[in-house]
Tab-separated table of C-alpha atoms in Angstrom:
chain	number	residue	atom	x	y	z
A	96	GLU	CA	-21.375	-0.510	-26.932
A	97	ASN	CA	-21.226	0.720	-23.433
A	98	PRO	CA	-20.595	-2.465	-21.537
A	99	GLU	CA	-21.704	-2.380	-17.923
A	100	ARG	CA	-18.386	-3.750	-16.495
A	101	THR	CA	-14.914	-5.122	-18.199
A	102	PHE	CA	-15.667	-8.604	-17.910
A	103	ASP	CA	-19.100	-10.868	-17.150
A	104	LEU	CA	-17.483	-14.364	-15.856
A	105	VAL	CA	-14.134	-15.887	-15.007
A	106	LEU	CA	-14.025	-19.685	-15.116
A	107	LYS	CA	-11.788	-22.522	-14.299
A	108	VAL	CA	-12.995	-25.436	-16.292
A	109	LYS	CA	-11.798	-29.220	-16.309
A	110	CYS	CA	-12.089	-31.092	-19.691
A	111	HIS	CA	-14.231	-34.188	-19.406
A	112	ALA	CA	-13.145	-37.599	-18.621
A	113	SER	CA	-14.842	-39.178	-21.910
A	114	GLU	CA	-16.645	-38.063	-24.672
A	115	ASN	CA	-19.958	-38.621	-23.024
A	116	GLU	CA	-19.443	-36.381	-20.484
A	117	ASP	CA	-19.523	-32.458	-20.676
A	118	PRO	CA	-16.429	-30.321	-19.149
A	119	VAL	CA	-16.701	-29.425	-15.303
A	120	ILE	CA	-16.876	-25.922	-13.803
A	121	LEU	CA	-14.524	-25.798	-11.052
A	122	TRP	CA	-14.548	-22.398	-9.685
A	123	LYS	CA	-16.153	-19.279	-11.070
A	124	PHE	CA	-16.159	-15.257	-10.368
A	125	PRO	CA	-18.578	-14.034	-9.609
A	126	GLU	CA	-20.113	-17.032	-7.399
A	127	ASP	CA	-23.554	-15.769	-8.031
A	128	PHE	CA	-23.408	-15.561	-11.879
A	129	GLY	CA	-26.688	-17.205	-12.349
A	130	ASP	CA	-27.074	-17.334	-16.392
A	131	GLN	CA	-27.439	-21.128	-16.541
A	132	GLU	CA	-27.544	-20.848	-20.363
A	133	VAL	CA	-23.986	-19.434	-20.326
A	134	LEU	CA	-22.437	-21.685	-17.440
A	135	GLN	CA	-23.967	-24.902	-19.672
A	136	SER	CA	-22.773	-23.709	-23.091
A	137	VAL	CA	-19.497	-21.950	-22.272
A	138	PRO	CA	-17.540	-24.966	-20.631
A	139	LYS	CA	-17.806	-26.742	-24.213
A	140	PHE	CA	-16.035	-24.049	-25.778
A	141	CYS	CA	-13.331	-23.831	-23.497
A	142	PHE	CA	-12.331	-27.339	-25.314
A	143	PRO	CA	-13.347	-27.956	-28.747
A	144	PHE	CA	-10.637	-30.365	-29.544
A	145	ASP	CA	-10.021	-34.227	-28.673
A	146	VAL	CA	-8.642	-34.014	-25.569
A	147	GLU	CA	-7.321	-37.622	-25.697
A	148	ARG	CA	-5.428	-37.345	-29.097
A	149	VAL	CA	-4.411	-33.451	-29.262
A	150	SER	CA	-1.529	-32.361	-26.753
A	151	GLN	CA	-1.442	-28.705	-25.744
A	152	ASN	CA	1.448	-27.970	-27.692
A	153	GLN	CA	-0.707	-28.869	-30.871
A	154	VAL	CA	-3.606	-26.545	-29.744
A	155	GLY	CA	-1.632	-23.684	-28.729
A	156	GLN	CA	-2.021	-21.984	-24.824
A	157	HIS	CA	-4.625	-19.064	-25.982
A	158	PHE	CA	-7.167	-19.095	-28.099
A	159	THR	CA	-10.652	-17.173	-28.267
A	160	PHE	CA	-14.294	-17.852	-29.059
A	161	VAL	CA	-17.300	-15.768	-29.788
A	162	LEU	CA	-20.907	-16.113	-28.592
A	163	THR	CA	-23.881	-14.101	-30.277
A	164	ASP	CA	-26.865	-13.667	-29.062
A	165	LEU	CA	-30.515	-13.331	-30.510
A	166	GLU	CA	-29.899	-9.342	-30.850
A	167	SER	CA	-26.373	-9.826	-32.603
A	168	LYS	CA	-24.398	-9.067	-29.277
A	169	GLN	CA	-21.113	-10.596	-29.400
A	170	ARG	CA	-19.418	-11.575	-26.356
A	171	PHE	CA	-15.884	-12.881	-26.510
A	172	GLY	CA	-14.558	-15.592	-24.335
A	173	PHE	CA	-10.520	-15.712	-23.927
A	174	CYS	CA	-9.123	-18.791	-22.892
A	175	ARG	CA	-5.980	-20.062	-21.161
A	176	LEU	CA	-5.153	-24.033	-21.432
A	177	THR	CA	-3.193	-25.080	-18.261
A	178	SER	CA	-2.155	-28.651	-16.798
A	179	GLY	CA	-1.328	-30.024	-20.231
A	180	GLY	CA	-4.266	-29.081	-21.871
A	181	LYS	CA	-6.940	-30.286	-18.862
A	182	ILE	CA	-7.779	-27.114	-17.479
A	183	CYS	CA	-9.180	-24.021	-19.055
A	184	LEU	CA	-9.298	-20.440	-17.763
A	185	CYS	CA	-11.707	-18.599	-19.440
A	186	ILE	CA	-12.839	-14.662	-19.238
A	187	LEU	CA	-15.868	-13.702	-20.845
A	188	SER	CA	-16.460	-10.275	-21.938
A	189	TYR	CA	-18.068	-7.891	-24.300
A	190	LEU	CA	-14.901	-6.093	-24.830
A	191	PRO	CA	-12.247	-7.253	-27.540
A	192	TRP	CA	-9.298	-6.591	-25.532
A	193	PHE	CA	-7.362	-9.804	-26.558
A	194	GLU	CA	-4.136	-8.402	-25.325
A	195	VAL	CA	-5.317	-7.305	-22.083
A	196	TYR	CA	-7.189	-10.657	-21.351
A	197	TYR	CA	-4.477	-12.990	-22.396
A	198	LYS	CA	-1.726	-11.107	-19.701
A	199	LEU	CA	-4.591	-11.265	-17.366
A	200	LEU	CA	-4.982	-14.870	-18.129
A	201	ASN	CA	-1.448	-15.408	-17.216
A	202	THR	CA	-1.707	-13.454	-14.073
A	203	LEU	CA	-4.676	-15.773	-12.709
A	204	ALA	CA	-2.884	-18.902	-13.844
A	205	ASP	CA	-0.096	-18.047	-11.751
A	206	TYR	CA	-2.418	-17.046	-8.850
A	207	LEU	CA	-4.144	-20.591	-9.231
A	208	ALA	CA	-0.915	-22.366	-9.324
A	209	LYS	CA	0.357	-20.991	-6.136
A	210	GLU	CA	-2.866	-21.558	-4.720
A	211	LEU	CA	-3.640	-17.766	-3.866
A	212	GLU	CA	-7.665	-17.924	-4.676
A	213	ASP	CA	-8.366	-15.296	-1.794
A	214	ASP	CA	-6.060	-12.997	-3.525
A	215	LEU	CA	-7.147	-13.928	-7.107
A	216	ASN	CA	-11.083	-13.284	-5.693
A	217	GLU	CA	-9.978	-9.776	-4.448
A	218	ILE	CA	-8.310	-8.612	-7.533
A	219	LEU	CA	-11.235	-9.752	-9.613
A	220	LYS	CA	-13.915	-8.086	-7.415
A	221	SER	CA	-11.932	-4.871	-7.974
A	222	LEU	CA	-11.797	-5.059	-11.449
A	223	TYR	CA	-15.463	-6.471	-12.138
A	224	ASN	CA	-16.837	-3.438	-9.393
A	225	HIS	CA	-14.757	-0.572	-11.433
A	226	PRO	CA	-16.193	1.243	-14.139
A	227	VAL	CA	-14.792	0.130	-17.595
A	228	PRO	CA	-11.393	2.146	-18.081
A	229	LYS	CA	-11.587	4.896	-21.171
A	230	ALA	CA	-9.509	4.158	-23.827
A	231	ASN	CA	-5.482	4.857	-23.291
A	232	THR	CA	-6.242	4.745	-19.595
A	233	PRO	CA	-3.249	2.944	-17.657
A	234	VAL	CA	-4.453	0.664	-14.856
A	235	SER	CA	-2.777	-1.316	-12.725
A	236	LEU	CA	-4.226	-4.549	-9.998
A	237	ASN	CA	-2.002	-4.264	-7.140
A	238	VAL	CA	-2.119	-6.316	-3.888
A	239	ASN	CA	-0.506	-4.446	-1.117
A	240	GLN	CA	-2.431	-4.120	2.139
A	241	GLU	CA	-5.843	-3.332	-0.342
A	242	ILE	CA	-6.669	-4.402	-3.706
A	243	PHE	CA	-7.425	-1.461	-6.172
A	244	ILE	CA	-7.198	0.240	-9.522
A	245	ALA	CA	-3.802	2.654	-9.865
A	246	SER	CA	-3.705	4.797	-12.454
A	247	GLU	CA	-0.274	5.973	-13.813
A	248	GLN	CA	0.150	8.609	-11.250
A	249	VAL	CA	-0.475	6.584	-8.538
A	250	LEU	CA	2.482	4.645	-9.263
A	251	LYS	CA	4.856	7.628	-9.867
A	252	ASP	CA	3.793	9.027	-6.447
A	253	GLN	CA	4.208	5.569	-4.729
A	254	PRO	CA	7.097	3.478	-6.373
A	255	SER	CA	6.658	0.691	-3.669
A	256	LEU	CA	3.815	-0.728	-5.287
A	257	ILE	CA	4.338	-3.552	-7.390
A	258	PRO	CA	1.649	-4.187	-9.875
A	259	HIS	CA	0.676	-7.710	-10.307
A	260	SER	CA	-1.334	-6.923	-13.480
A	261	TYR	CA	-0.908	-3.765	-15.658
A	262	PHE	CA	-2.246	-2.558	-18.787
A	263	ILE	CA	-3.518	0.287	-20.902
A	264	ALA	CA	-6.910	0.322	-21.942
A	265	PRO	CA	-7.177	-0.430	-25.841
A	266	ASP	CA	-8.536	2.312	-27.949
A	267	GLN	CA	-11.100	0.113	-30.332
A	268	THR	CA	-11.078	3.061	-32.843
A	269	GLY	CA	-7.824	2.586	-33.965
A	270	LEU	CA	-5.997	0.306	-36.306
A	271	PRO	CA	-4.096	-2.828	-34.652
A	272	THR	CA	-0.331	-2.645	-35.240
A	273	ILE	CA	2.163	-5.236	-35.410
A	274	PRO	CA	3.941	-6.687	-33.310
A	275	GLU	CA	1.465	-5.241	-30.550
A	276	SER	CA	-1.605	-7.149	-32.064
A	277	ARG	CA	-0.759	-10.568	-31.567
A	278	ASN	CA	-3.776	-11.530	-33.491
A	279	LEU	CA	-2.360	-9.624	-36.815
A	280	THR	CA	1.264	-10.618	-35.761
A	281	GLU	CA	0.202	-14.646	-35.792
A	282	TYR	CA	-1.966	-13.950	-39.143
A	283	PHE	CA	1.255	-12.512	-41.202
A	284	VAL	CA	3.047	-15.460	-39.842
A	285	ALA	CA	0.811	-18.322	-40.846
A	286	VAL	CA	-0.637	-16.644	-44.075
A	287	ASP	CA	1.519	-15.433	-47.145
A	288	VAL	CA	1.002	-12.667	-49.275
A	289	ASN	CA	-0.769	-14.348	-52.130
A	290	ASN	CA	-3.505	-15.868	-49.771
A	291	MET	CA	-4.207	-12.735	-48.016
A	292	LEU	CA	-5.295	-11.010	-51.108
A	293	GLN	CA	-7.673	-13.827	-51.957
A	294	LEU	CA	-9.008	-13.701	-48.649
A	295	TYR	CA	-9.278	-9.859	-49.200
A	296	ALA	CA	-10.963	-10.142	-52.182
A	297	SER	CA	-13.383	-13.113	-50.931
A	298	MET	CA	-14.655	-10.751	-48.214
A	299	LEU	CA	-14.922	-7.529	-50.490
A	300	HIS	CA	-17.197	-10.015	-52.795
A	301	GLU	CA	-19.004	-11.322	-49.457
A	302	ARG	CA	-18.108	-14.887	-50.022
A	303	ARG	CA	-17.808	-17.318	-47.227
A	304	VAL	CA	-14.490	-18.119	-45.786
A	305	ILE	CA	-13.405	-21.097	-44.024
A	306	ILE	CA	-10.013	-21.092	-42.036
A	307	THR	CA	-8.281	-24.290	-41.018
A	308	SER	CA	-4.998	-25.108	-39.402
A	309	SER	CA	-3.619	-27.980	-37.248
A	310	LYS	CA	-3.325	-25.458	-34.476
A	311	LEU	CA	-6.439	-24.086	-32.593
A	312	SER	CA	-4.643	-20.646	-31.381
A	313	THR	CA	-3.511	-20.228	-34.958
A	314	VAL	CA	-7.121	-20.206	-35.919
A	315	SER	CA	-8.603	-18.098	-33.822
A	316	THR	CA	-5.947	-15.367	-34.158
A	317	SER	CA	-6.396	-15.447	-37.680
A	318	HIS	CA	-10.068	-14.973	-37.714
A	319	PHE	CA	-10.001	-11.966	-35.628
A	320	SER	CA	-7.483	-10.447	-37.361
A	321	PHE	CA	-9.944	-9.826	-40.150
């Protein structure tokens, strides 16, 4: 409840060269992020698969994980694989804004591919320092002489501005819909009606539920859909 900022950390992580080596952080924002426990644990969650035996196509491009602290507060890690699954971009946030962060990850990957790290840092800085947008508030991240967060009205007043990333802050009190919710959509594609009913009944009976899949992205989306 009431997170201080839209996200806490963004990482670019390179997978380990062997099973005996941990993934390496190539870049982070903010640079002065000092929680060493997080910096040591998050990169390992970025590659929860055998990088030598499994291809990116088998894993999927986007997936999510959850870190739970001693106070039972959950922080979500949103990941995007690039370079054939050897590089992972990760956003860490207390906000479960799945669609927003997947879209932002695509923008970050585009900036890094074009080696525009200075612009990328400025965009992240503007979002990091800005108060968390209220539900259903349109937000646009722009680069045009200066970097700022623009409301929908600003875009109407200045149509020459081209948003590099645009989103509407989600309303977490509302129910997810199809196809707007990627998690729910993929869950309905992957699970048939009979299994859905069995899963629902198992949750009502407070049973342990284990989800398996040959694709990491399917496991994470199905998990978060319920």
